[in-house]
Tab-separated table of C-alpha atoms and ligand atoms in Angstrom:
chain	number	residue	atom	x	y	z
A	1	UNK	CA	-24.589	15.588	-4.506
A	2	UNK	CA	-27.084	14.518	-1.859
A	3	UNK	CA	-25.389	12.284	0.675
A	4	UNK	CA	-26.479	10.453	3.813
A	5	UNK	CA	-24.253	9.444	6.706
A	6	UNK	CA	-25.481	6.706	9.044
A	7	UNK	CA	-23.848	6.845	12.474
A	8	UNK	CA	-22.632	10.199	13.810
A	9	UNK	CA	-19.846	9.255	16.204
A	10	UNK	CA	-16.189	10.298	15.964
A	11	UNK	CA	-16.108	9.087	12.358
A	12	UNK	CA	-19.587	9.906	11.014
A	13	UNK	CA	-20.050	13.373	12.510
A	14	UNK	CA	-16.713	14.516	11.111
A	15	UNK	CA	-17.378	12.828	7.777
A	16	UNK	CA	-20.815	14.471	7.461
A	17	UNK	CA	-19.438	17.934	8.228
A	18	UNK	CA	-16.512	17.476	5.846
A	19	UNK	CA	-18.761	16.271	3.003
A	20	UNK	CA	-20.865	19.423	3.452
A	21	UNK	CA	-17.652	21.450	3.420
A	22	UNK	CA	-16.814	19.824	0.059
A	23	UNK	CA	-20.090	21.253	-1.274
A	24	UNK	CA	-22.485	18.326	-0.907
A	25	UNK	CA	-25.959	18.259	0.668
A	26	UNK	CA	-25.666	16.015	3.669
A	27	UNK	CA	-28.046	14.397	6.113
A	28	UNK	CA	-26.557	12.656	9.146
A	29	UNK	CA	-28.622	10.026	10.973
A	30	UNK	CA	-28.009	8.554	14.403
A	31	UNK	CA	-30.164	6.639	16.894
A	32	UNK	CA	-28.848	8.789	19.777
A	33	UNK	CA	-31.324	11.691	20.042
A	34	UNK	CA	-29.097	13.706	22.395
A	35	UNK	CA	-26.172	13.535	19.974
A	36	UNK	CA	-28.398	14.480	17.036
A	37	UNK	CA	-29.835	17.452	18.962
A	38	UNK	CA	-26.339	18.789	19.613
A	39	UNK	CA	-25.199	18.285	16.024
A	40	UNK	CA	-28.398	19.830	14.666
A	41	UNK	CA	-27.598	22.960	16.670
A	42	UNK	CA	-24.071	22.934	15.217
A	43	UNK	CA	-22.420	21.733	18.445
A	44	UNK	CA	-19.873	18.926	18.541
A	45	UNK	CA	-20.951	16.078	20.857
A	46	UNK	CA	-17.286	15.246	21.592
A	47	UNK	CA	-13.967	17.068	21.669
A	48	UNK	CA	-12.328	17.247	18.251
A	49	UNK	CA	-10.152	20.228	17.301
A	50	UNK	CA	-11.638	22.221	14.405
A	51	UNK	CA	-14.989	20.424	14.418
A	52	UNK	CA	-17.038	23.120	16.226
A	53	UNK	CA	-15.830	25.762	13.767
A	54	UNK	CA	-16.526	23.503	10.787
A	55	UNK	CA	-20.027	22.615	12.050
A	56	UNK	CA	-20.836	26.286	12.536
A	57	UNK	CA	-19.576	27.126	9.047
A	58	UNK	CA	-21.399	24.385	7.139
A	59	UNK	CA	-24.637	24.509	9.156
A	60	UNK	CA	-24.872	28.163	8.163
A	61	UNK	CA	-24.919	27.155	4.467
A	62	UNK	CA	-27.990	24.935	5.013
A	63	UNK	CA	-26.162	21.968	3.440
A	64	UNK	CA	-25.934	19.919	6.646
A	65	UNK	CA	-28.821	18.399	8.584
A	66	UNK	CA	-29.098	15.762	11.282
A	67	UNK	CA	-31.962	13.566	12.429
A	68	UNK	CA	-32.919	10.316	14.134
A	69	UNK	CA	-35.341	9.158	11.423
A	70	UNK	CA	-33.571	7.047	8.851
A	71	UNK	CA	-36.313	7.840	6.300
A	72	UNK	CA	-34.446	11.141	5.791
A	73	UNK	CA	-31.848	9.250	3.723
A	74	UNK	CA	-34.357	8.756	0.893
A	75	UNK	CA	-33.305	10.763	-2.124
A	76	UNK	CA	-29.608	10.667	-1.286
A	77	UNK	CA	-27.458	9.092	-3.999
A	78	UNK	CA	-24.635	7.981	-1.696
A	79	UNK	CA	-25.076	6.481	1.788
A	80	UNK	CA	-22.030	6.287	4.044
A	81	UNK	CA	-22.160	3.661	6.784
A	82	UNK	CA	-20.076	5.071	9.637
A	83	UNK	CA	-21.249	3.104	12.684
A	84	UNK	CA	-18.938	1.552	15.285
A	85	UNK	CA	-17.626	-2.010	15.305
A	86	UNK	CA	-16.579	-2.465	18.955
A	87	UNK	CA	-15.011	-5.588	20.405
A	88	UNK	CA	-17.557	-8.222	21.439
A	89	UNK	CA	-17.813	-8.747	25.176
A	90	UNK	CA	-15.573	-11.591	26.283
A	91	UNK	CA	-14.306	-12.228	22.739
A	92	UNK	CA	-11.705	-10.852	20.378
A	93	UNK	CA	-14.081	-10.619	17.436
A	94	UNK	CA	-15.763	-7.408	16.257
A	95	UNK	CA	-19.417	-6.840	17.074
A	96	UNK	CA	-21.170	-6.212	13.760
A	97	UNK	CA	-24.645	-5.594	15.098
A	98	UNK	CA	-24.519	-1.842	14.391
A	99	UNK	CA	-23.361	-2.366	10.802
A	100	UNK	CA	-26.116	-4.901	10.217
A	101	UNK	CA	-28.725	-2.652	11.829
A	102	UNK	CA	-27.599	0.344	9.746
A	103	UNK	CA	-27.818	-1.655	6.512
A	104	UNK	CA	-31.238	-3.082	7.397
A	105	UNK	CA	-32.490	0.420	8.225
A	106	UNK	CA	-31.197	1.757	4.908
A	107	UNK	CA	-32.639	-0.984	2.709
A	108	UNK	CA	-36.268	0.215	2.427
A	109	UNK	CA	-35.057	3.660	1.340
A	110	UNK	CA	-32.602	2.648	-1.370
A	111	UNK	CA	-33.322	3.455	-5.006
A	112	UNK	CA	-31.730	2.032	-8.163
A	113	UNK	CA	-28.389	3.712	-8.804
A	114	UNK	CA	-27.747	4.422	-5.104
A	115	UNK	CA	-24.284	3.699	-3.738
A	116	UNK	CA	-23.913	2.260	-0.229
A	117	UNK	CA	-20.424	3.063	1.026
A	118	UNK	CA	-18.997	1.135	3.970
A	119	UNK	CA	-16.544	3.187	6.034
A	120	UNK	CA	-16.686	1.230	9.293
A	121	UNK	CA	-13.691	-0.995	10.076
A	122	UNK	CA	-14.967	-4.539	9.542
A	123	UNK	CA	-13.695	-8.116	9.408
A	124	UNK	CA	-12.898	-9.096	5.826
A	125	UNK	CA	-15.970	-10.738	4.291
A	126	UNK	CA	-18.443	-8.200	5.690
A	127	UNK	CA	-18.600	-6.105	2.491
A	128	UNK	CA	-19.441	-9.206	0.480
A	129	UNK	CA	-22.208	-10.077	2.961
A	130	UNK	CA	-23.599	-6.533	2.921
A	131	UNK	CA	-23.506	-6.493	-0.894
A	132	UNK	CA	-25.444	-9.761	-1.064
A	133	UNK	CA	-28.094	-8.403	1.309
A	134	UNK	CA	-28.438	-5.137	-0.631
A	135	UNK	CA	-28.732	-7.103	-3.909
A	136	UNK	CA	-31.622	-9.111	-2.425
A	137	UNK	CA	-33.688	-6.021	-1.639
A	138	UNK	CA	-32.513	-3.372	-4.127
A	139	UNK	CA	-30.555	-4.993	-6.977
A	140	UNK	CA	-30.037	-1.606	-8.610
A	141	UNK	CA	-27.902	-0.323	-5.697
A	142	UNK	CA	-24.154	-0.936	-5.438
A	143	UNK	CA	-21.952	-1.454	-2.377
A	144	UNK	CA	-18.454	0.051	-2.176
A	145	UNK	CA	-15.946	-0.411	0.659
A	146	UNK	CA	-14.089	2.832	1.348
A	147	UNK	CA	-12.080	2.526	4.588
A	148	UNK	CA	-11.435	5.591	6.707
A	149	UNK	CA	-8.016	6.302	8.198
A	150	UNK	CA	-8.715	9.411	10.255
A	151	UNK	CA	-6.894	9.969	13.517
A	152	UNK	CA	-8.767	11.460	16.422
A	153	UNK	CA	-7.396	14.908	17.152
A	154	UNK	CA	-6.712	15.419	13.426
A	155	UNK	CA	-10.004	14.063	12.109
A	156	UNK	CA	-11.093	17.137	10.131
A	157	UNK	CA	-7.696	17.569	8.492
A	158	UNK	CA	-7.433	13.814	7.753
A	159	UNK	CA	-10.910	13.720	6.177
A	160	UNK	CA	-10.435	16.802	3.995
A	161	UNK	CA	-6.833	15.934	3.068
A	162	UNK	CA	-6.503	12.146	3.287
A	163	UNK	CA	-3.197	10.327	2.673
A	164	UNK	CA	-4.988	8.048	0.222
A	165	UNK	CA	-8.483	7.114	-0.926
A	166	UNK	CA	-9.268	3.403	-1.240
A	167	UNK	CA	-12.308	1.949	-3.033
A	168	UNK	CA	-13.202	-1.722	-2.844
A	169	UNK	CA	-15.490	-2.246	-5.845
A	170	UNK	CA	-17.459	-5.093	-7.364
A	171	UNK	CA	-16.395	-6.163	-10.832
A	172	UNK	CA	-18.182	-4.977	-13.996
A	173	UNK	CA	-20.227	-1.942	-14.983
A	174	UNK	CA	-21.811	-1.571	-11.518
A	175	UNK	CA	-18.367	-1.096	-10.007
A	176	UNK	CA	-17.363	1.389	-12.696
A	177	UNK	CA	-20.513	3.436	-12.178
A	178	UNK	CA	-20.119	3.444	-8.404
A	179	UNK	CA	-16.523	4.578	-8.842
A	180	UNK	CA	-17.624	7.513	-10.989
A	181	UNK	CA	-20.173	8.541	-8.349
A	182	UNK	CA	-17.602	8.380	-5.531
A	183	UNK	CA	-15.054	10.251	-7.634
A	184	UNK	CA	-17.600	13.052	-7.793
A	185	UNK	CA	-18.018	12.948	-3.992
A	186	UNK	CA	-14.238	13.173	-3.521
A	187	UNK	CA	-13.623	15.493	-6.479
A	188	UNK	CA	-11.794	18.080	-4.346
A	189	UNK	CA	-9.253	15.797	-2.611
A	190	UNK	CA	-8.743	13.899	-5.894
A	191	UNK	CA	-8.052	17.167	-7.724
A	192	UNK	CA	-5.501	17.944	-4.976
A	193	UNK	CA	-3.610	14.828	-6.087
A	194	UNK	CA	-4.612	12.434	-3.276
A	195	UNK	CA	-3.409	8.942	-4.281
A	196	UNK	CA	-6.239	6.568	-5.102
A	197	UNK	CA	-6.214	2.785	-4.821
A	198	UNK	CA	-8.950	0.948	-6.700
A	199	UNK	CA	-9.334	-2.628	-5.631
A	200	UNK	CA	-11.697	-5.465	-4.698
A	201	UNK	CA	-13.764	-5.778	-1.525
A	202	UNK	CA	-11.382	-8.124	0.292
A	203	UNK	CA	-8.310	-5.942	-0.262
A	204	UNK	CA	-10.128	-2.745	0.719
A	205	UNK	CA	-11.277	-4.271	4.003
A	206	UNK	CA	-7.808	-5.676	4.716
A	207	UNK	CA	-6.058	-2.358	3.974
A	208	UNK	CA	-7.545	-0.782	7.066
A	209	UNK	CA	-6.740	-3.551	9.545
A	210	UNK	CA	-3.324	-4.077	7.976
A	211	UNK	CA	-2.506	-0.366	8.428
A	212	UNK	CA	-3.632	-0.385	12.055
A	213	UNK	CA	-1.767	-3.650	12.734
A	214	UNK	CA	1.407	-2.147	11.302
A	215	UNK	CA	1.071	0.962	13.478
A	216	UNK	CA	0.383	-1.142	16.578
A	217	UNK	CA	3.397	-3.319	15.756
A	218	UNK	CA	5.622	-0.278	15.374
A	219	UNK	CA	4.585	1.012	18.796
A	220	UNK	CA	5.003	-2.379	20.458
A	221	UNK	CA	8.360	-2.838	18.757
A	222	UNK	CA	9.714	0.312	20.371
A	223	UNK	CA	8.092	-0.625	23.678
A	224	UNK	CA	9.822	-4.021	23.540
A	225	UNK	CA	13.073	-2.098	22.996
A	226	UNK	CA	12.114	-0.023	26.053
A	227	UNK	CA	11.985	-3.237	28.104
A	228	UNK	CA	15.528	-4.020	26.937
A	229	UNK	CA	16.617	-0.477	27.698
A	230	UNK	CA	15.276	-0.919	31.210
A	231	UNK	CA	17.276	-4.135	31.557
A	232	UNK	CA	20.503	-2.544	30.314
A	233	UNK	CA	20.379	1.108	31.389
A	234	UNK	CA	19.989	2.311	27.797
A	235	UNK	CA	17.721	5.186	26.695
A	236	UNK	CA	14.852	4.251	24.373
A	237	UNK	CA	14.241	7.846	23.245
A	238	UNK	CA	17.780	8.108	21.895
A	239	UNK	CA	17.510	4.634	20.409
A	240	UNK	CA	14.294	5.673	18.600
A	241	UNK	CA	15.935	8.881	17.327
A	242	UNK	CA	18.899	6.910	16.034
A	243	UNK	CA	16.964	4.176	14.240
A	244	UNK	CA	14.355	6.709	13.077
A	245	UNK	CA	16.992	8.530	11.015
A	246	UNK	CA	16.952	5.511	8.705
A	247	UNK	CA	14.335	6.565	6.138
A	248	UNK	CA	13.300	2.921	5.766
A	249	UNK	CA	12.282	2.902	9.442
A	250	UNK	CA	11.189	6.506	10.084
A	251	UNK	CA	10.796	8.192	13.477
A	252	UNK	CA	6.977	8.473	13.510
A	253	UNK	CA	5.043	6.064	15.768
A	254	UNK	CA	8.262	5.166	17.593
A	255	UNK	CA	7.384	6.961	20.809
A	256	UNK	CA	7.890	4.483	23.620
A	257	UNK	CA	5.742	4.780	26.706
A	258	UNK	CA	2.417	3.587	28.033
A	259	UNK	CA	1.482	2.206	24.642
A	260	UNK	CA	-1.561	2.374	22.440
A	261	UNK	CA	-5.227	2.512	23.374
A	262	UNK	CA	-8.367	4.053	21.945
A	263	UNK	CA	-11.338	2.801	20.010
A	264	UNK	CA	-9.323	1.457	17.060
A	265	UNK	CA	-5.863	-0.061	17.429
A	266	UNK	CA	-6.525	-2.499	20.325
A	267	UNK	CA	-9.846	-3.840	19.095
A	268	UNK	CA	-8.789	-3.865	15.441
A	269	UNK	CA	-5.771	-6.112	16.009
A	270	UNK	CA	-7.896	-8.451	18.140
A	271	UNK	CA	-10.708	-8.621	15.587
A	272	UNK	CA	-8.115	-9.235	12.866
A	273	UNK	CA	-6.679	-12.196	14.808
A	274	UNK	CA	-10.183	-13.570	15.382
A	275	UNK	CA	-11.030	-13.286	11.680
A	276	UNK	CA	-7.737	-14.874	10.638
A	277	UNK	CA	-8.601	-17.793	12.914
A	278	UNK	CA	-11.956	-18.242	11.182
A	279	UNK	CA	-10.168	-18.187	7.825
A	280	UNK	CA	-7.658	-20.830	8.938
A	281	UNK	CA	-4.834	-18.292	8.722
A	282	UNK	CA	-4.271	-17.672	12.443
A	283	UNK	CA	-0.546	-18.455	12.227
A	284	UNK	CA	-0.057	-15.446	9.962
A	285	UNK	CA	-1.142	-13.124	12.749
A	286	UNK	CA	0.137	-14.880	15.857
A	287	UNK	CA	2.699	-12.072	16.189
A	288	UNK	CA	-0.188	-9.684	16.907
A	289	UNK	CA	-0.822	-11.552	20.150
A	290	UNK	CA	2.694	-10.559	21.191
A	291	UNK	CA	2.093	-6.984	20.015
A	292	UNK	CA	-0.968	-6.904	22.285
A	293	UNK	CA	0.914	-8.447	25.245
A	294	UNK	CA	3.849	-6.026	25.000
A	295	UNK	CA	1.331	-3.199	24.932
A	296	UNK	CA	-0.560	-4.396	28.008
A	297	UNK	CA	2.696	-5.053	29.931
A	298	UNK	CA	3.571	-1.343	29.728
A	299	UNK	CA	0.565	-0.516	31.891
A	300	UNK	CA	1.697	-2.971	34.559
A	301	UNK	CA	5.261	-1.631	34.366
A	302	UNK	CA	4.001	1.911	34.951
A	303	UNK	CA	2.292	0.819	38.180
A	304	UNK	CA	5.461	-1.045	39.228
A	305	UNK	CA	7.582	2.059	38.609
A	306	UNK	CA	5.233	4.153	40.729
A	307	UNK	CA	5.541	1.545	43.481
A	308	UNK	CA	9.342	1.603	43.181
A	309	UNK	CA	9.582	5.367	43.602
A	310	UNK	CA	7.196	5.128	46.584
A	311	UNK	CA	9.691	2.841	48.373
A	312	UNK	CA	7.912	-0.406	47.583
A	313	UNK	CA	4.275	0.286	48.404
A	314	UNK	CA	1.474	2.427	46.992
A	315	UNK	CA	-1.053	1.438	49.664
A	316	UNK	CA	-2.476	4.630	51.138
A	317	UNK	CA	-0.244	6.786	48.913
A	318	UNK	CA	-1.714	9.774	47.122
A	319	UNK	CA	-1.217	9.465	43.372
A	320	UNK	CA	-1.924	12.170	40.784
A	321	UNK	CA	-2.554	10.856	37.274
A	322	UNK	CA	-2.162	13.503	34.564
A	323	UNK	CA	-4.295	12.410	31.630
A	324	UNK	CA	-7.357	10.221	31.166
A	325	UNK	CA	-7.828	10.312	27.376
A	326	UNK	CA	-6.115	7.574	25.340
A	327	UNK	CA	-4.067	10.292	23.647
A	328	UNK	CA	-3.815	14.086	23.720
A	329	UNK	CA	-6.271	16.301	21.808
A	330	UNK	CA	-9.077	13.827	22.370
A	331	UNK	CA	-11.727	13.237	25.037
A	332	UNK	CA	-11.950	9.552	24.104
A	333	UNK	CA	-11.288	7.184	27.014
A	334	UNK	CA	-11.994	3.903	25.233
A	335	UNK	CA	-9.273	1.436	26.300
A	336	UNK	CA	-7.245	4.335	27.649
A	337	UNK	CA	-3.845	3.283	29.036
A	338	UNK	CA	-3.982	6.282	31.406
A	339	UNK	CA	-7.275	5.238	32.973
A	340	UNK	CA	-6.222	1.620	33.082
A	341	UNK	CA	-3.157	2.588	35.158
A	342	UNK	CA	-5.236	4.871	37.386
A	343	UNK	CA	-7.812	2.145	38.005
A	344	UNK	CA	-5.167	-0.526	38.739
A	345	UNK	CA	-3.512	1.744	41.288
A	346	UNK	CA	-6.860	2.506	42.893
A	347	UNK	CA	-7.611	-1.207	43.162
A	348	UNK	CA	-4.194	-1.746	44.721
A	349	UNK	CA	-4.928	0.655	47.552
A	350	UNK	CA	-3.597	4.011	46.338
A	351	UNK	CA	-5.630	7.218	46.642
A	352	UNK	CA	-5.802	8.223	43.007
A	353	UNK	CA	-6.824	11.608	41.625
A	354	UNK	CA	-7.124	11.857	37.836
A	355	UNK	CA	-7.176	14.993	35.735
A	356	UNK	CA	-7.478	15.700	32.015
A	357	UNK	CA	-8.170	18.890	30.053
A	358	UNK	CA	-11.086	17.334	28.118
A	359	UNK	CA	-11.804	13.750	29.153
A	360	UNK	CA	-12.819	13.970	32.833
A	361	UNK	CA	-16.551	13.630	32.112
A	362	UNK	CA	-16.114	10.541	29.951
A	363	UNK	CA	-13.655	9.065	32.452
A	364	UNK	CA	-16.073	9.630	35.319
A	365	UNK	CA	-18.752	7.684	33.495
A	366	UNK	CA	-16.396	4.750	32.970
A	367	UNK	CA	-14.634	4.761	36.366
A	368	UNK	CA	-16.983	6.533	38.789
A	369	UNK	CA	-14.995	5.257	41.790
A	370	UNK	CA	-11.860	7.241	40.960
A	371	UNK	CA	-11.495	10.846	42.107
A	372	UNK	CA	-11.147	13.618	39.563
A	373	UNK	CA	-9.680	17.109	39.592
A	374	UNK	CA	-10.042	20.075	37.264
A	375	UNK	CA	-6.338	20.831	36.849
A	376	UNK	CA	-2.895	19.294	37.214
A	377	UNK	CA	-2.204	21.484	40.249
A	378	UNK	CA	-5.436	20.431	41.951
A	379	UNK	CA	-4.792	16.740	41.224
A	380	UNK	CA	-1.213	16.964	42.489
A	381	UNK	CA	-1.968	18.890	45.691
A	382	UNK	CA	-0.374	16.827	48.459
A	383	UNK	CA	0.481	13.950	46.082
A	384	UNK	CA	3.236	11.456	46.897
A	385	UNK	CA	3.802	10.680	43.237
A	386	UNK	CA	2.748	12.219	39.912
A	387	UNK	CA	2.167	10.050	36.838
A	388	UNK	CA	2.201	11.625	33.392
A	389	UNK	CA	-0.064	9.288	31.433
A	390	UNK	CA	-1.315	11.329	28.438
A	391	UNK	CA	1.052	13.833	26.820
A	392	UNK	CA	-1.184	16.914	26.601
A	393	UNK	CA	0.875	20.038	25.834
A	394	UNK	CA	-0.006	21.611	29.159
A	395	UNK	CA	1.562	18.658	31.012
A	396	UNK	CA	4.668	18.654	28.809
A	397	UNK	CA	5.141	22.304	29.690
A	398	UNK	CA	4.746	22.002	33.467
A	399	UNK	CA	7.386	23.952	35.342
A	400	UNK	CA	9.037	21.449	37.715
A	401	UNK	CA	9.963	24.186	40.191
A	402	UNK	CA	6.464	25.667	40.605
A	403	UNK	CA	4.809	22.236	40.377
A	404	UNK	CA	7.147	20.964	43.096
A	405	UNK	CA	5.527	23.374	45.552
A	406	UNK	CA	2.087	21.722	45.386
A	407	UNK	CA	3.090	18.065	45.879
A	408	UNK	CA	3.951	16.295	49.139
A	409	UNK	CA	6.736	14.217	47.539
A	410	UNK	CA	8.646	15.218	44.400
A	411	UNK	CA	8.357	11.929	42.516
A	412	UNK	CA	7.323	11.792	38.880
A	413	UNK	CA	6.857	8.855	36.523
A	414	UNK	CA	6.849	9.991	32.896
A	415	UNK	CA	4.689	7.482	31.038
A	416	UNK	CA	5.168	9.179	27.663
A	417	UNK	CA	8.836	10.207	27.718
A	418	UNK	CA	8.024	13.844	27.156
A	419	UNK	CA	9.527	15.590	30.200
A	420	UNK	CA	13.121	16.777	30.346
A	421	UNK	CA	14.728	14.517	32.991
A	422	UNK	CA	17.586	17.001	33.570
A	423	UNK	CA	15.238	19.875	34.372
A	424	UNK	CA	13.020	17.809	36.674
A	425	UNK	CA	15.953	16.281	38.550
A	426	UNK	CA	17.589	19.704	38.893
A	427	UNK	CA	14.357	20.890	40.557
A	428	UNK	CA	14.714	18.118	43.128
A	429	UNK	CA	12.386	15.515	41.631
A	430	UNK	CA	12.934	11.770	41.523
A	431	UNK	CA	12.303	11.220	37.789
A	432	UNK	CA	11.545	7.784	36.337
A	433	UNK	CA	10.329	6.876	32.866
A	434	UNK	CA	9.506	3.844	30.758
A	435	UNK	CA	12.640	2.774	28.889
A	436	UNK	CA	14.945	5.475	30.203
A	437	UNK	CA	17.586	5.247	32.906
B	1	UDX	C1	-5.696	5.145	14.683
B	1	UDX	C2	-5.002	5.213	13.313
B	1	UDX	O1	-3.851	6.061	13.392
B	1	UDX	C3	-5.965	5.744	12.277
B	1	UDX	O2	-5.363	5.759	11.005
B	1	UDX	C4	-7.187	4.860	12.269
B	1	UDX	O3	-8.139	5.328	11.349
B	1	UDX	C5	-7.818	4.795	13.652
B	1	UDX	O4	-6.845	4.345	14.594
B	1	UDX	P1	-6.283	6.901	16.589
B	1	UDX	O5	-6.907	5.759	17.333
B	1	UDX	O6	-7.020	8.198	16.515
B	1	UDX	O7	-6.005	6.463	15.080
B	1	UDX	O8	-4.888	7.176	17.303
B	1	UDX	P2	-3.338	7.156	16.918
B	1	UDX	O9	-2.870	8.532	16.729
B	1	UDX	O10	-3.036	6.168	15.880
B	1	UDX	O11	-2.733	6.652	18.323
B	1	UDX	C6	-3.105	5.376	18.835
B	1	UDX	C7	-2.467	5.118	20.168
B	1	UDX	O12	-1.078	4.864	20.021
B	1	UDX	C8	-2.592	6.235	21.203
B	1	UDX	O13	-2.931	5.662	22.447
B	1	UDX	C9	-1.187	6.827	21.239
B	1	UDX	O14	-0.905	7.387	22.484
B	1	UDX	C10	-0.336	5.611	20.951
B	1	UDX	N1	0.983	5.919	20.354
B	1	UDX	C11	1.055	6.519	19.137
B	1	UDX	C12	2.144	5.557	21.020
B	1	UDX	O15	2.098	4.997	22.117
B	1	UDX	N2	3.352	5.832	20.434
B	1	UDX	C13	3.450	6.431	19.231
B	1	UDX	O16	4.579	6.630	18.780
B	1	UDX	C14	2.270	6.785	18.560
């Protein structure tokens, strides 16, 4: 099937490549000429494991093209809208300007029978609005809402082998026809037995924000327990293991530490609260305000711990921050807890050096005033304290004995609870962590 993908960021670029991998003819469109040029030459514009190999493979087949001219979407039967919905400046609500612009750009090129598929995470009510606009201009086209649940770092795997496929459809024959078209698009994962949920627009839009709210709540729950562990001398990692053995709870997403960041969880829970307020249902989500506060408090606590191990002051102290990305296996620094801690410490008078295997360039653009190093050893040379802020494998595996030789003071704050306290202490380090004695 001929498919178009509007917006080639973390979501769209991966989606386009994966659709080509499934055998479709795909054109990806983005307004960013530099990004399009890279993708057109089969290069990934961001770090995502497996994407470069996939781009090389599918570009070779001739089934994947990229361009900046939206007219290229003409002739495609299915149009995926994959643009970003960032947080509005100074507000909790989502900024829908890119979704609206993508839909407006698509409209002149739609033909009867086309299916416009919304993948972007949007406030409930957006699909209905988009459908009304499409009906005005091309009544023969149908809008479907098909939320995307991919995780950065596992985006290719999550797109090719999703946990579930959700369609929000209009009622009647239009909905049934659109469903048949999308079933053809997803024929391979459906044949693999991927569960499918067929529902209305409102439910489909809510599924995505509900899932992300649940995940954020799970993380903040364990981080609230970490605060209690800190007050009582208990160990949150053992607590998480113990409660995680209960299958009803489960151990995943119970890693206490610096908390969640990235381009999805933080802004999605805020946009959800804002939308609930507009709908007169704000009480239902007031707990998400607490989820957000617990999460932000972890960043402050990390700075306080660093101050504690530096005998009460970080002014003039040399601090090495290991990690800039919001999580390992990503170069994404949007709302990164690691960078937020680094920046706070810099503002409070510490000499901060940040390192990350993949995210230094993006971090530099966002926080040009911080100093950056190419490796953990370089960042930690002469440091008074080392902060582990993003749990990349190479930081988990640091040898405390060898690493102890490069620093000025053997003090480490483990912001992700991934180092072995026994080993680090045995090598002479002062080891502190969030939620651990
Ligand atoms: C998330 C959702 O998982 C995904 O389904 C959705 O489509 C987009 O948002 P992503 O932002 O890629 O994906 O990251 P995720 O793996 O969910 O991690 C989010 C944040 O939570 C990271 O900062 C991570 O470090 C943190 N986290 C995760 C914890 O602090 N503890 C955990 O136990 C798990």
